[in-house]
Each structure stands twice: as structure tokens, then as C-alpha cells.
Amino acid sequence: MAKAKTCYTCSACGYETAKWVGRCPDCGAWNTMEEGISARAETTAPSKISPKQRPGSGASAALLKDIPEDTTLRIPTEISELDRVLGGGIVEGGLILIGGDPGIGKSTLLLQACACLARNGKRVLYISGEESARQIKLRATRLEVKDPIYVLAETALDAVEQKIRDLQPDVAVIDSIQTMYRPEMASAPGSVSQIRESTSLIMRLCKETGTSVFLVGHVTKDGAIAGPRMLEHMVDVVLYFEGDRQQDYRLLRAVKNRFGSVNELGVFRMTGKGMQIVENPSEELLSHRAKGTSGSAVFCGLEGSRPLLCDVQALTSTTYYGTPRRTVNGADAGRVALLLAVLEKRANQRTYNQDVYINVAGGLELSEPAADLALCVAVAGSLKEQAIAPEVAVMGEVGLAGEVRSIPQCERRIAECARLGFTTLIVPRVNARGLKVPEGVRIVGVDTVAQALSVIF
Ligand code: TYD
Ligand code: MG
């Protein structure tokens, strides 16, 4: 067989040259040329590739209304939190990329998903390029998995492709894309060109055979999936696993989903026997709350469409050096600085001689402006050394004039607070009008931060 023609492609703009150059002649980026197989060579010599290998070739265009609707396309994994993030299950022939830090539990969750699928009579193939079959067995024993899962320890992609074609599984897992390689390319496994070529091969395979594939992707130091940015465009679904390795919560988030909403969040906990779903995350996040101490406020955030209660903590202490210190964990430090200025100017809460520490319990990251008021109340509480009553929850966006602005989906947040026994809810006055209020809950609408503080303290 003739060796496939290689070329160098710019990973930033896609420009192709036959020889390696240090700087892309097209977009001017440095050191972005990666070795790959020429896309042009493939298109100019179509006769060498059998029609079977070229999905869709020879197909004629059809009217959308003539294409039959298929209702049985989704395969539920029966791990409810995973199904929720996937939008109801795995779509037949879908390619799903799961990224996350090493050791966060990608392999564990996927093996558990395989077990559930196999238990329901699906044919499942687990391909690992990182662990030997023995090591996978060891993990399966630990997870008490006894279901019939086919296992393959392999890194050469042509062998993987052959196995998938032979076995015709409903679902396959490839752990991980960075360990897979195409031998006809000279670059090392994990390089940009290898990842791109491997992914496009796997994608063609998915669409052709109808096998759904979970691809595990490693992440770089700053948290993006390693490899070309194109990787995320190529696949159908991109999921990210987040969470502190020191804490046992794991959040699974969809950042792209061609078959569902990206607003979903799955919550898991790593236990001695694998990943377990957390059905009631708000309750768990608040379970360690120290009631009766100053500097803590409960806020109901929204993770996508899912309400999550969290404990926002602040500690202020006198500064003994020149500049006061601000340490923020779980919120944006710039936003906190802004709120401290608003507190000082508009509500007479002075922190110029105070170190301020902010922490959001449970390892959550607050990114919504709706958390502003809770941050202000927590800081003021610590300054005043007064605890907030345990049945109070606070939400609202704060503007520079000290005004409390409206927040989205207030009713959903109120319902979650009420469910967990919070009976006094401080919300923006704009939101308080015309709300459906659960029984036994008192809603207090406020216009300004100062007003909120006078209601609470
Ligand atoms: P793993 O799934 O291998 O992570 P990834 O594939 O994302 O790199 O998870 C490894 C970690 O999970 C490891 O630190 C051990 C821990 N673990 C448990 O706590 N309980 C278990 O049942 C299993 C299988 C692993
Ligand atoms: Mg792994």
C-alpha cells in the first residue's frame, strides 16, 4: 500500500503546505504547523477509497419531510445524572467527548455506564489505551461490575476500527483520544495532528456503523481539552467533569450538545465504590453549615436550569499591614472588590482597614451577578459580627448605585429555597411583584443594599 501523503497544516487557520515552516504564511502564527494527512490528496484520489469508507457518498438529497422520524434513537444509560446531562440518553451514532482533570473519575463513570448498558442487553465495548485489560478488570471488581462488557487494551486506531466493525457494539468507549494513534503518521500520539486525524476517523466510523462512542479527552493546565480547538467542533456532545480532587463532589456539565440542552448539570460523589449520583445537591451543600455564626449567607444559584443552594461565607479582620488583603475563593475577585466599594459608599460598611476573605462552601464557583447581594450581606454580617437568622436566604444583583436589580428565574429559586425550609427570602423588589409564593414563605422585596441590610440586621 502506498504511504499516505503527509502535509503540514496550521492548527490555527488550517493552511496547508508540503514543507514545515516556522511561521504560517497565511495567518502569521508562529509554531502552529502540524504534520497531518493531506485533505487534498484524499479528495483528488477518490477511487482509492472504497465507497464503504466514505459515508454518504452516492446518497441523493432527500426532502426533510420524507425522512422517517425515529423515536427510539436514544439509549438511556440509567445513570440519571448522566442521562440528564446528555439530554435523555445517548443518541445512536453520536460522538461524545468527556474532558476533565486526571483522576477526576472519567474512566470510573464510563465503566459504570457501560455496566448499566450491558445489564440492559446492549453490546458494549470498552477500549483503553491507558490501562491493561487486567487493570480494567481490577477496577471492575472494585466497582462490583459483573455485566458482560467487551474489553480491549489497544492504542493503534486501525485495530480499534477493525474491532468496532467486527463486534458492532451499540456503545463503545475510547479511553483516551490522546493515546490513540494512526501508524501511517510520523508524529507522536497525543500531537495535534494525530488527535485531529484520529477523531475524524472515529467520527466517520460512528456515523457509518451507528455505534455511539464516548471519547475521553485529557485537559491542559488551563482546563481546555488538549488538542486542536477543532476537536470540540467535530464531536456531537462535549461534557466537562469538574470538581476538586480533594472534595468528593463532581459536577458534569454539557458545554455543547447537538441533541439537547447545554444548561444541564449532573452532580456525583466519588465513593469507595465508584461514582454515585447526588439526588439532592442543595441539601448536601448546606449540610455542614455553621448556623448562628456571623458572615454567612445562603444564596440560591442556578447552574443551567438547576437551582443549587450554597453557603456564601465572608470573614473580615483588622489589617495590620499597609494594604488590606482580599482573598476570594469561589467568586470573581474583581466583582468582590466592586461590591466592597458599593458597601462602603452606599451602605456605610467600611472595609478599608479590613482584610476580607470570601469563600463559597462546597467548592462551587459563583459566576452569576445574582449572588451579589448574598456576598454583600455576608461581608456586612462579618463586619457587624451578627449572624443572619437561619431561615433567611438572599438573592439579587447589586449595581454601582447600591440598587438591587432583578434576577432571572426568581420563582424557581424561591421554590428550591422553600423546599429546603427557608421561609424568609430577600429578593429584588422588581422580582417580588406577582410571584407565586409557596405557603409559609415570606418574600421581602428590597430596592437597595442598605435596605436589605436594615431588614436583615
Ligand atoms: P479515574 O476514573 O481513573 O479518573 P480519570 O479516568 O478521570 O483519570 O479515577 C481515579 C480516582 O478515583 C483515583 O484517585 C481513585 C478514585 N476511585 C475511588 O475513589 N473509588 C472508586 O471506586 C474508583 C474506581 C476510583
Ligand atoms: Mg482514566
CSV table of C-alpha atoms and ligand atoms in Angstrom, one decimal:
chain,number,residue,atom,x,y,z
A,1,MET,CA,0.0,0.0,0.0
A,2,ALA,CA,1.3,3.4,-0.9
A,3,LYS,CA,2.2,5.6,2.1
A,4,ALA,CA,-0.4,8.3,2.7
A,5,LYS,CA,0.8,11.7,1.6
A,6,THR,CA,1.6,13.9,4.6
A,7,CYS,CA,1.5,17.6,4.7
A,8,TYR,CA,1.7,20.3,7.3
A,9,THR,CA,-1.4,22.1,8.5
A,10,CYS,CA,-1.6,25.2,10.6
A,11,SER,CA,-3.6,24.4,13.7
A,12,ALA,CA,-4.8,28.0,13.9
A,13,CYS,CA,-6.2,28.6,10.4
A,14,GLY,CA,-5.9,25.3,8.6
A,15,TYR,CA,-3.4,26.5,5.9
A,16,GLU,CA,-1.6,23.5,4.3
A,17,THR,CA,2.0,23.3,3.0
A,18,ALA,CA,4.1,20.4,1.8
A,19,LYS,CA,7.1,21.5,3.9
A,20,TRP,CA,7.3,22.5,7.5
A,21,VAL,CA,7.7,26.2,8.2
A,22,GLY,CA,8.1,28.1,11.5
A,23,ARG,CA,5.5,30.7,10.7
A,24,CYS,CA,2.2,30.2,9.0
A,25,PRO,CA,2.3,32.2,5.7
A,26,ASP,CA,-1.4,32.7,5.8
A,27,CYS,CA,-2.3,33.8,9.4
A,28,GLY,CA,1.2,34.6,10.6
A,29,ALA,CA,1.0,32.5,13.8
A,30,TRP,CA,4.3,31.0,15.0
A,31,ASN,CA,5.0,27.3,15.6
A,32,THR,CA,1.5,26.1,14.6
A,33,MET,CA,2.3,23.8,11.7
A,34,GLU,CA,1.4,20.2,12.5
A,35,GLU,CA,2.0,17.2,10.4
A,36,GLY,CA,-1.1,15.6,9.0
A,37,ILE,CA,-2.5,13.7,6.1
A,38,SER,CA,-3.3,15.9,3.2
A,39,ALA,CA,-7.0,16.5,2.9
A,40,ARG,CA,-6.4,17.4,-0.8
A,41,ALA,CA,-4.7,14.1,-1.5
A,42,GLU,CA,-7.8,12.3,-0.2
A,43,THR,CA,-10.2,14.3,-2.3
A,44,THR,CA,-8.2,14.1,-5.5
A,45,ALA,CA,-7.8,10.4,-5.4
A,46,PRO,CA,-11.3,9.2,-4.5
A,47,SER,CA,-11.0,5.9,-6.5
A,48,LYS,CA,-8.5,4.5,-4.0
A,49,ILE,CA,-11.0,4.7,-1.2
A,50,SER,CA,-13.9,2.3,-1.3
A,51,PRO,CA,-17.4,3.8,-1.2
A,52,LYS,CA,-17.9,1.9,2.1
A,53,GLN,CA,-15.3,4.1,3.8
A,54,ARG,CA,-16.8,7.3,2.6
A,55,PRO,CA,-20.0,7.9,4.5
A,56,GLY,CA,-22.9,9.4,2.5
A,57,SER,CA,-21.1,9.1,-0.9
A,58,GLY,CA,-23.6,8.4,-3.6
A,59,ALA,CA,-26.5,9.4,-1.4
A,60,SER,CA,-29.1,11.6,-3.1
A,61,ALA,CA,-30.7,14.6,-1.4
A,62,ALA,CA,-34.0,13.9,0.3
A,63,LEU,CA,-36.7,16.3,1.4
A,64,LEU,CA,-36.7,16.8,5.2
A,65,LYS,CA,-40.4,15.8,5.5
A,66,ASP,CA,-39.7,12.5,3.7
A,67,ILE,CA,-37.0,11.4,6.2
A,68,PRO,CA,-38.7,9.0,8.6
A,69,GLU,CA,-38.8,10.1,12.2
A,70,ASP,CA,-37.1,7.7,14.6
A,71,THR,CA,-38.3,7.7,18.1
A,72,THR,CA,-36.0,5.0,19.5
A,73,LEU,CA,-32.8,6.8,18.8
A,74,ARG,CA,-31.8,7.5,22.4
A,75,ILE,CA,-30.2,4.8,24.6
A,76,PRO,CA,-30.6,5.7,28.3
A,77,THR,CA,-27.7,4.8,30.5
A,78,GLU,CA,-29.9,4.6,33.5
A,79,ILE,CA,-27.5,6.7,35.5
A,80,SER,CA,-30.0,9.5,35.9
A,81,GLU,CA,-27.5,12.4,36.3
A,82,LEU,CA,-25.6,11.3,33.2
A,83,ASP,CA,-28.8,11.0,31.2
A,84,ARG,CA,-29.9,14.4,32.3
A,85,VAL,CA,-26.7,16.0,31.0
A,86,LEU,CA,-26.8,14.0,27.7
A,87,GLY,CA,-30.4,15.3,27.2
A,88,GLY,CA,-32.1,12.0,27.9
A,89,GLY,CA,-29.6,9.3,26.8
A,90,ILE,CA,-27.0,8.5,24.3
A,91,VAL,CA,-28.0,9.3,20.7
A,92,GLU,CA,-27.4,6.4,18.2
A,93,GLY,CA,-24.2,7.1,16.3
A,94,GLY,CA,-23.3,10.1,18.5
A,95,LEU,CA,-19.8,11.0,19.4
A,96,ILE,CA,-19.5,12.3,23.0
A,97,LEU,CA,-16.3,13.9,24.3
A,98,ILE,CA,-15.7,13.8,28.0
A,99,GLY,CA,-12.9,16.0,29.4
A,100,GLY,CA,-11.6,16.6,32.9
A,101,ASP,CA,-8.6,16.6,35.1
A,102,PRO,CA,-6.7,13.4,35.6
A,103,GLY,CA,-8.1,11.3,38.4
A,104,ILE,CA,-11.4,13.1,38.5
A,105,GLY,CA,-13.3,9.9,37.6
A,106,LYS,CA,-13.9,9.8,33.8
A,107,SER,CA,-12.9,6.1,33.4
A,108,THR,CA,-14.8,5.2,36.5
A,109,LEU,CA,-18.0,6.8,35.4
A,110,LEU,CA,-17.8,5.4,31.9
A,111,LEU,CA,-17.2,1.9,33.2
A,112,GLN,CA,-20.2,2.2,35.4
A,113,ALA,CA,-22.2,3.5,32.4
A,114,CYS,CA,-21.0,0.5,30.3
A,115,ALA,CA,-22.1,-1.8,33.1
A,116,CYS,CA,-25.6,-0.3,33.2
A,117,LEU,CA,-25.9,-0.5,29.4
A,118,ALA,CA,-24.7,-4.1,29.3
A,119,ARG,CA,-27.2,-5.0,32.0
A,120,ASN,CA,-29.9,-3.8,29.7
A,121,GLY,CA,-28.9,-6.0,26.9
A,122,LYS,CA,-26.7,-3.6,25.0
A,123,ARG,CA,-23.5,-4.7,23.4
A,124,VAL,CA,-20.7,-2.6,24.9
A,125,LEU,CA,-17.0,-2.3,24.1
A,126,TYR,CA,-14.6,-0.6,26.4
A,127,ILE,CA,-11.3,0.3,24.7
A,128,SER,CA,-8.5,1.6,26.8
A,129,GLY,CA,-5.2,2.9,25.7
A,130,GLU,CA,-4.1,3.8,29.2
A,131,GLU,CA,-4.8,0.6,31.2
A,132,SER,CA,-4.2,-3.0,30.5
A,133,ALA,CA,-7.2,-5.4,30.4
A,134,ARG,CA,-6.1,-6.6,33.9
A,135,GLN,CA,-6.2,-3.1,35.3
A,136,ILE,CA,-9.7,-2.6,33.9
A,137,LYS,CA,-10.7,-5.9,35.5
A,138,LEU,CA,-9.3,-4.7,38.8
A,139,ARG,CA,-11.4,-1.5,38.6
A,140,ALA,CA,-14.5,-3.5,37.6
A,141,THR,CA,-14.0,-5.8,40.6
A,142,ARG,CA,-13.8,-2.7,42.8
A,143,LEU,CA,-17.0,-1.3,41.3
A,144,GLU,CA,-18.6,-4.8,41.6
A,145,VAL,CA,-19.3,-4.8,37.9
A,146,LYS,CA,-20.2,-8.3,36.7
A,147,ASP,CA,-22.0,-7.4,33.4
A,148,PRO,CA,-20.8,-8.7,30.0
A,149,ILE,CA,-18.6,-5.8,28.7
A,150,TYR,CA,-16.1,-6.4,26.0
A,151,VAL,CA,-12.7,-5.0,26.8
A,152,LEU,CA,-9.8,-4.2,24.5
A,153,ALA,CA,-6.5,-2.7,25.5
A,154,GLU,CA,-5.2,-1.1,22.3
A,155,THR,CA,-3.7,2.1,21.1
A,156,ALA,CA,-3.5,1.6,17.3
A,157,LEU,CA,-6.5,3.1,15.7
A,158,ASP,CA,-6.8,0.7,12.8
A,159,ALA,CA,-7.1,-2.2,15.2
A,160,VAL,CA,-9.7,-0.3,17.2
A,161,GLU,CA,-11.6,0.4,14.0
A,162,GLN,CA,-11.5,-3.2,12.9
A,163,LYS,CA,-12.7,-4.4,16.3
A,164,ILE,CA,-15.7,-2.0,16.2
A,165,ARG,CA,-16.6,-3.1,12.7
A,166,ASP,CA,-16.3,-6.8,13.7
A,167,LEU,CA,-18.1,-6.6,17.1
A,168,GLN,CA,-20.8,-4.0,16.0
A,169,PRO,CA,-21.3,-2.7,19.6
A,170,ASP,CA,-24.2,-0.3,20.4
A,171,VAL,CA,-21.9,1.8,22.5
A,172,ALA,CA,-18.1,2.0,22.6
A,173,VAL,CA,-15.8,3.9,25.0
A,174,ILE,CA,-12.4,5.1,23.8
A,175,ASP,CA,-10.2,6.0,26.8
A,176,SER,CA,-8.4,8.3,25.8
A,177,ILE,CA,-8.2,10.1,22.4
A,178,GLN,CA,-4.6,11.2,23.3
A,179,THR,CA,-3.3,7.7,23.5
A,180,MET,CA,-4.8,6.6,20.1
A,181,TYR,CA,-2.6,6.9,17.0
A,182,ARG,CA,-2.6,6.3,13.3
A,183,PRO,CA,0.6,4.4,12.4
A,184,GLU,CA,0.8,6.0,8.9
A,185,MET,CA,1.6,9.3,10.5
A,186,ALA,CA,5.0,10.0,11.9
A,187,SER,CA,4.0,12.4,14.7
A,188,ALA,CA,3.7,11.1,18.2
A,189,PRO,CA,0.4,10.0,19.8
A,190,GLY,CA,-1.2,13.0,21.5
A,191,SER,CA,0.1,15.5,19.0
A,192,VAL,CA,-2.4,17.9,17.4
A,193,SER,CA,-2.4,16.2,14.0
A,194,GLN,CA,-2.8,12.7,15.5
A,195,ILE,CA,-5.7,13.8,17.6
A,196,ARG,CA,-7.4,15.5,14.7
A,197,GLU,CA,-7.0,12.6,12.3
A,198,SER,CA,-8.0,10.0,14.9
A,199,THR,CA,-11.1,12.0,15.8
A,200,SER,CA,-12.2,12.4,12.3
A,201,LEU,CA,-11.7,8.7,11.7
A,202,ILE,CA,-13.8,7.8,14.8
A,203,MET,CA,-16.5,10.2,13.7
A,204,ARG,CA,-16.8,8.7,10.3
A,205,LEU,CA,-17.0,5.3,12.0
A,206,CYS,CA,-19.8,6.4,14.3
A,207,LYS,CA,-21.9,7.8,11.6
A,208,GLU,CA,-21.3,4.7,9.4
A,209,THR,CA,-21.9,1.9,11.9
A,210,GLY,CA,-24.4,3.6,14.2
A,211,THR,CA,-22.2,2.9,17.2
A,212,SER,CA,-22.3,5.6,19.8
A,213,VAL,CA,-18.8,6.5,21.1
A,214,PHE,CA,-17.7,8.1,24.3
A,215,LEU,CA,-14.3,9.7,23.8
A,216,VAL,CA,-12.2,10.6,26.8
A,217,GLY,CA,-10.1,13.7,26.4
A,218,HIS,CA,-7.3,14.9,28.6
A,219,VAL,CA,-7.2,18.6,29.6
A,220,THR,CA,-4.4,21.1,29.5
A,221,LYS,CA,-3.2,23.0,32.5
A,222,ASP,CA,-5.7,25.8,31.9
A,223,GLY,CA,-8.6,23.3,31.7
A,224,ALA,CA,-9.3,23.1,28.0
A,225,ILE,CA,-9.4,19.8,26.2
A,226,ALA,CA,-5.8,19.1,24.9
A,227,GLY,CA,-5.5,19.1,21.1
A,228,PRO,CA,-6.9,21.3,18.4
A,229,ARG,CA,-9.8,23.6,19.1
A,230,MET,CA,-11.4,21.8,16.2
A,231,LEU,CA,-11.9,18.7,18.3
A,232,GLU,CA,-14.8,20.3,20.1
A,233,HIS,CA,-16.4,21.3,16.8
A,234,MET,CA,-16.1,17.8,15.3
A,235,VAL,CA,-17.9,15.9,18.1
A,236,ASP,CA,-21.7,16.0,18.8
A,237,VAL,CA,-21.5,16.4,22.6
A,238,VAL,CA,-18.8,17.9,24.8
A,239,LEU,CA,-19.0,17.2,28.5
A,240,TYR,CA,-16.7,18.5,31.2
A,241,PHE,CA,-16.1,16.9,34.5
A,242,GLU,CA,-15.3,19.5,37.2
A,243,GLY,CA,-14.7,19.4,40.9
A,244,ASP,CA,-11.9,19.5,43.4
A,245,ARG,CA,-10.0,16.3,43.8
A,246,GLN,CA,-9.8,17.0,47.5
A,247,GLN,CA,-13.5,17.1,47.8
A,248,ASP,CA,-15.7,14.3,46.6
A,249,TYR,CA,-18.3,16.3,44.6
A,250,ARG,CA,-18.0,16.0,40.9
A,251,LEU,CA,-20.0,18.2,38.5
A,252,LEU,CA,-20.7,17.0,35.0
A,253,ARG,CA,-21.5,19.8,32.7
A,254,ALA,CA,-22.5,19.9,29.0
A,255,VAL,CA,-20.8,22.7,27.1
A,256,LYS,CA,-22.0,21.6,23.7
A,257,ASN,CA,-24.9,19.3,22.8
A,258,ARG,CA,-26.3,18.8,19.3
A,259,PHE,CA,-29.1,16.7,20.7
A,260,GLY,CA,-30.1,18.5,23.9
A,261,SER,CA,-29.8,21.5,26.2
A,262,VAL,CA,-26.4,22.7,27.4
A,263,ASN,CA,-28.0,24.0,30.5
A,264,GLU,CA,-27.9,20.8,32.4
A,265,LEU,CA,-25.7,19.8,35.3
A,266,GLY,CA,-25.1,16.4,36.8
A,267,VAL,CA,-23.9,16.0,40.4
A,268,PHE,CA,-21.9,13.0,41.5
A,269,ARG,CA,-19.9,12.0,44.5
A,270,MET,CA,-16.8,9.8,44.4
A,271,THR,CA,-17.1,7.0,46.9
A,272,GLY,CA,-15.1,3.8,47.6
A,273,LYS,CA,-17.4,2.0,45.1
A,274,GLY,CA,-17.3,4.4,42.2
A,275,MET,CA,-19.4,7.4,41.3
A,276,GLN,CA,-22.7,7.8,43.0
A,277,ILE,CA,-25.4,10.2,41.9
A,278,VAL,CA,-26.3,13.0,44.3
A,279,GLU,CA,-30.1,13.5,44.1
A,280,ASN,CA,-30.4,16.4,46.4
A,281,PRO,CA,-27.3,18.5,46.0
A,282,SER,CA,-28.7,21.6,47.8
A,283,GLU,CA,-29.3,19.7,50.9
A,284,GLU,CA,-25.8,18.2,50.8
A,285,LEU,CA,-24.1,21.5,50.1
A,286,LEU,CA,-25.8,23.1,53.2
A,287,SER,CA,-25.3,20.1,55.5
A,288,HIS,CA,-22.1,21.5,57.1
A,289,ARG,CA,-23.4,25.0,57.5
A,290,ALA,CA,-22.5,26.6,60.8
A,291,LYS,CA,-25.7,28.2,61.9
A,292,GLY,CA,-25.5,31.2,64.3
A,293,THR,CA,-22.1,32.4,63.2
A,294,SER,CA,-21.6,35.7,61.6
A,295,GLY,CA,-20.5,36.2,58.0
A,296,SER,CA,-22.6,33.6,56.2
A,297,ALA,CA,-25.5,34.0,53.8
A,298,VAL,CA,-27.4,31.4,51.8
A,299,PHE,CA,-28.0,32.1,48.2
A,300,CYS,CA,-29.8,30.1,45.5
A,301,GLY,CA,-27.8,29.9,42.4
A,302,LEU,CA,-28.8,28.5,39.0
A,303,GLU,CA,-26.5,26.0,37.3
A,304,GLY,CA,-28.1,26.0,33.9
A,305,SER,CA,-31.6,25.3,34.7
A,306,ARG,CA,-30.9,23.6,38.0
A,307,PRO,CA,-31.3,25.6,41.3
A,308,LEU,CA,-28.5,25.0,43.8
A,309,LEU,CA,-28.4,26.4,47.3
A,310,CYS,CA,-25.0,27.5,48.5
A,311,ASP,CA,-23.4,29.0,51.6
A,312,VAL,CA,-21.5,32.2,50.9
A,313,GLN,CA,-19.0,32.9,53.6
A,314,ALA,CA,-17.1,36.1,54.4
A,315,LEU,CA,-14.6,36.9,57.1
A,316,THR,CA,-13.3,40.4,57.8
A,317,SER,CA,-10.4,41.0,60.2
A,318,THR,CA,-8.4,44.1,61.0
A,319,THR,CA,-5.5,44.8,58.7
A,320,TYR,CA,-2.1,45.0,60.4
A,321,TYR,CA,-0.1,45.9,57.3
A,322,GLY,CA,-0.4,48.7,54.9
A,323,THR,CA,-2.7,47.3,52.2
A,324,PRO,CA,-5.7,45.2,53.2
A,325,ARG,CA,-5.8,41.8,51.8
A,326,ARG,CA,-8.7,40.4,49.7
A,327,THR,CA,-8.7,36.6,49.2
A,328,VAL,CA,-11.6,35.2,47.2
A,329,ASN,CA,-12.4,31.6,46.7
A,330,GLY,CA,-15.3,30.6,44.5
A,331,ALA,CA,-16.2,34.0,43.2
A,332,ASP,CA,-14.7,36.7,41.0
A,333,ALA,CA,-12.2,38.8,42.9
A,334,GLY,CA,-12.9,41.9,40.7
A,335,ARG,CA,-16.6,41.6,41.4
A,336,VAL,CA,-15.9,41.3,45.2
A,337,ALA,CA,-13.8,44.5,45.0
A,338,LEU,CA,-16.6,46.3,43.3
A,339,LEU,CA,-19.1,45.2,45.9
A,340,LEU,CA,-16.8,46.2,48.8
A,341,ALA,CA,-16.7,49.7,47.2
A,342,VAL,CA,-20.5,49.8,46.9
A,343,LEU,CA,-20.9,48.7,50.5
A,344,GLU,CA,-18.6,51.5,51.7
A,345,LYS,CA,-20.2,54.3,49.6
A,346,ARG,CA,-23.8,53.3,49.6
A,347,ALA,CA,-24.3,51.3,52.8
A,348,ASN,CA,-21.7,52.8,55.1
A,349,GLN,CA,-20.0,49.4,55.6
A,350,ARG,CA,-16.3,50.3,55.7
A,351,THR,CA,-13.7,47.7,54.8
A,352,TYR,CA,-10.7,50.0,54.1
A,353,ASN,CA,-8.9,48.8,57.2
A,354,GLN,CA,-10.1,45.2,57.0
A,355,ASP,CA,-8.7,42.1,55.4
A,356,VAL,CA,-11.6,40.4,53.6
A,357,TYR,CA,-11.8,36.7,52.9
A,358,ILE,CA,-14.6,35.2,50.8
A,359,ASN,CA,-15.3,31.5,50.4
A,360,VAL,CA,-18.1,29.6,48.8
A,361,ALA,CA,-18.6,26.3,50.6
A,362,GLY,CA,-18.6,23.0,48.7
A,363,GLY,CA,-16.1,24.1,46.0
A,364,LEU,CA,-18.8,25.8,43.9
A,365,GLU,CA,-17.9,28.7,41.6
A,366,LEU,CA,-20.4,31.6,41.7
A,367,SER,CA,-20.5,33.3,38.3
A,368,GLU,CA,-23.9,34.9,38.4
A,369,PRO,CA,-24.4,38.5,39.3
A,370,ALA,CA,-27.5,37.3,41.3
A,371,ALA,CA,-25.1,36.3,44.0
A,372,ASP,CA,-24.0,39.9,44.7
A,373,LEU,CA,-26.5,40.7,47.4
A,374,ALA,CA,-25.5,37.5,49.3
A,375,LEU,CA,-21.9,38.5,49.1
A,376,CYS,CA,-22.7,42.0,50.4
A,377,VAL,CA,-24.8,40.6,53.3
A,378,ALA,CA,-22.1,38.1,54.3
A,379,VAL,CA,-19.4,40.8,54.4
A,380,ALA,CA,-21.7,43.2,56.3
A,381,GLY,CA,-22.6,40.3,58.7
A,382,SER,CA,-18.9,39.7,59.5
A,383,LEU,CA,-18.2,43.4,60.0
A,384,LYS,CA,-21.2,43.7,62.4
A,385,GLU,CA,-20.4,40.3,63.9
A,386,GLN,CA,-24.1,39.5,63.7
A,387,ALA,CA,-25.4,36.2,62.4
A,388,ILE,CA,-28.2,36.0,60.0
A,389,ALA,CA,-31.3,34.2,61.1
A,390,PRO,CA,-31.0,30.6,59.8
A,391,GLU,CA,-34.3,30.6,57.8
A,392,VAL,CA,-33.2,33.6,55.6
A,393,ALA,CA,-31.9,33.3,52.0
A,394,VAL,CA,-30.7,36.3,50.0
A,395,MET,CA,-30.5,36.9,46.2
A,396,GLY,CA,-30.2,39.9,43.9
A,397,GLU,CA,-27.8,41.7,41.6
A,398,VAL,CA,-26.2,44.9,43.0
A,399,GLY,CA,-25.5,47.9,40.9
A,400,LEU,CA,-22.9,50.7,41.4
A,401,ALA,CA,-25.6,53.0,42.9
A,402,GLY,CA,-26.3,50.4,45.6
A,403,GLU,CA,-29.6,49.4,43.9
A,404,VAL,CA,-30.7,45.8,43.9
A,405,ARG,CA,-31.5,44.7,40.4
A,406,SER,CA,-33.8,41.9,39.1
A,407,ILE,CA,-32.6,38.4,38.7
A,408,PRO,CA,-33.7,35.7,36.2
A,409,GLN,CA,-35.9,32.8,37.2
A,410,CYS,CA,-36.7,34.0,40.6
A,411,GLU,CA,-39.7,31.6,41.1
A,412,ARG,CA,-37.6,28.6,40.5
A,413,ARG,CA,-35.0,29.7,43.1
A,414,ILE,CA,-37.8,30.5,45.6
A,415,ALA,CA,-39.3,27.1,45.2
A,416,GLU,CA,-35.9,25.5,45.9
A,417,CYS,CA,-35.4,27.7,49.0
A,418,ALA,CA,-38.8,26.8,50.2
A,419,ARG,CA,-38.2,23.1,49.7
A,420,LEU,CA,-35.2,23.3,52.0
A,421,GLY,CA,-37.0,25.1,54.7
A,422,PHE,CA,-36.0,28.8,54.1
A,423,THR,CA,-39.0,30.8,55.0
A,424,THR,CA,-37.8,34.4,54.7
A,425,LEU,CA,-36.4,35.3,51.3
A,426,ILE,CA,-34.8,38.6,50.5
A,427,VAL,CA,-35.3,39.3,46.7
A,428,PRO,CA,-35.2,42.4,44.5
A,429,ARG,CA,-38.4,44.3,44.7
A,430,VAL,CA,-38.9,44.1,40.9
A,431,ASN,CA,-38.9,40.4,41.2
A,432,ALA,CA,-41.2,40.3,44.3
A,433,ARG,CA,-44.2,41.6,42.3
A,434,GLY,CA,-46.7,39.0,41.0
A,435,LEU,CA,-44.7,36.0,42.3
A,436,LYS,CA,-46.3,32.6,43.0
A,437,VAL,CA,-45.2,32.2,46.7
A,438,PRO,CA,-45.2,28.8,48.4
A,439,GLU,CA,-47.2,28.5,51.6
A,440,GLY,CA,-45.5,29.7,54.7
A,441,VAL,CA,-42.8,31.7,52.9
A,442,ARG,CA,-42.4,35.4,53.4
A,443,ILE,CA,-40.9,37.3,50.5
A,444,VAL,CA,-39.2,40.6,51.3
A,445,GLY,CA,-38.6,42.8,48.2
A,446,VAL,CA,-35.8,45.3,48.6
A,447,ASP,CA,-34.6,48.3,46.4
A,448,THR,CA,-31.1,48.9,47.8
A,449,VAL,CA,-28.3,47.2,49.6
A,450,ALA,CA,-28.8,49.5,52.6
A,451,GLN,CA,-32.4,48.5,52.8
A,452,ALA,CA,-31.6,44.8,52.6
A,453,LEU,CA,-29.1,45.2,55.5
A,454,SER,CA,-31.6,47.0,57.6
A,455,VAL,CA,-34.2,44.3,57.1
A,456,ILE,CA,-31.7,41.5,58.0
A,457,PHE,CA,-29.7,43.0,60.9
B,1,TYD,P1,-10.4,7.6,37.3
B,1,TYD,O1,-11.7,7.2,36.8
B,1,TYD,O2,-9.3,6.7,36.9
B,1,TYD,O3,-10.0,9.0,36.7
B,1,TYD,P2,-9.7,9.5,35.3
B,1,TYD,O4,-10.1,8.4,34.3
B,1,TYD,O5,-10.6,10.7,35.1
B,1,TYD,O6,-8.3,9.9,35.3
B,1,TYD,O7,-10.5,7.8,38.8
B,1,TYD,C1,-9.4,7.6,39.6
B,1,TYD,C2,-9.6,8.1,41.0
B,1,TYD,O8,-10.8,7.7,41.6
B,1,TYD,C3,-8.5,7.6,41.8
B,1,TYD,O9,-7.9,8.6,42.6
B,1,TYD,C4,-9.2,6.6,42.7
B,1,TYD,C5,-10.6,7.1,42.8
B,1,TYD,N1,-11.6,6.0,42.9
B,1,TYD,C6,-12.4,6.0,44.0
B,1,TYD,O10,-12.3,6.8,44.9
B,1,TYD,N2,-13.4,5.0,44.1
B,1,TYD,C7,-13.5,4.0,43.1
B,1,TYD,O11,-14.4,3.2,43.2
B,1,TYD,C8,-12.6,4.1,42.0
B,1,TYD,C9,-12.7,3.0,40.9
B,1,TYD,C10,-11.7,5.1,41.9
B,2,MG,MG,-8.8,7.3,33.2
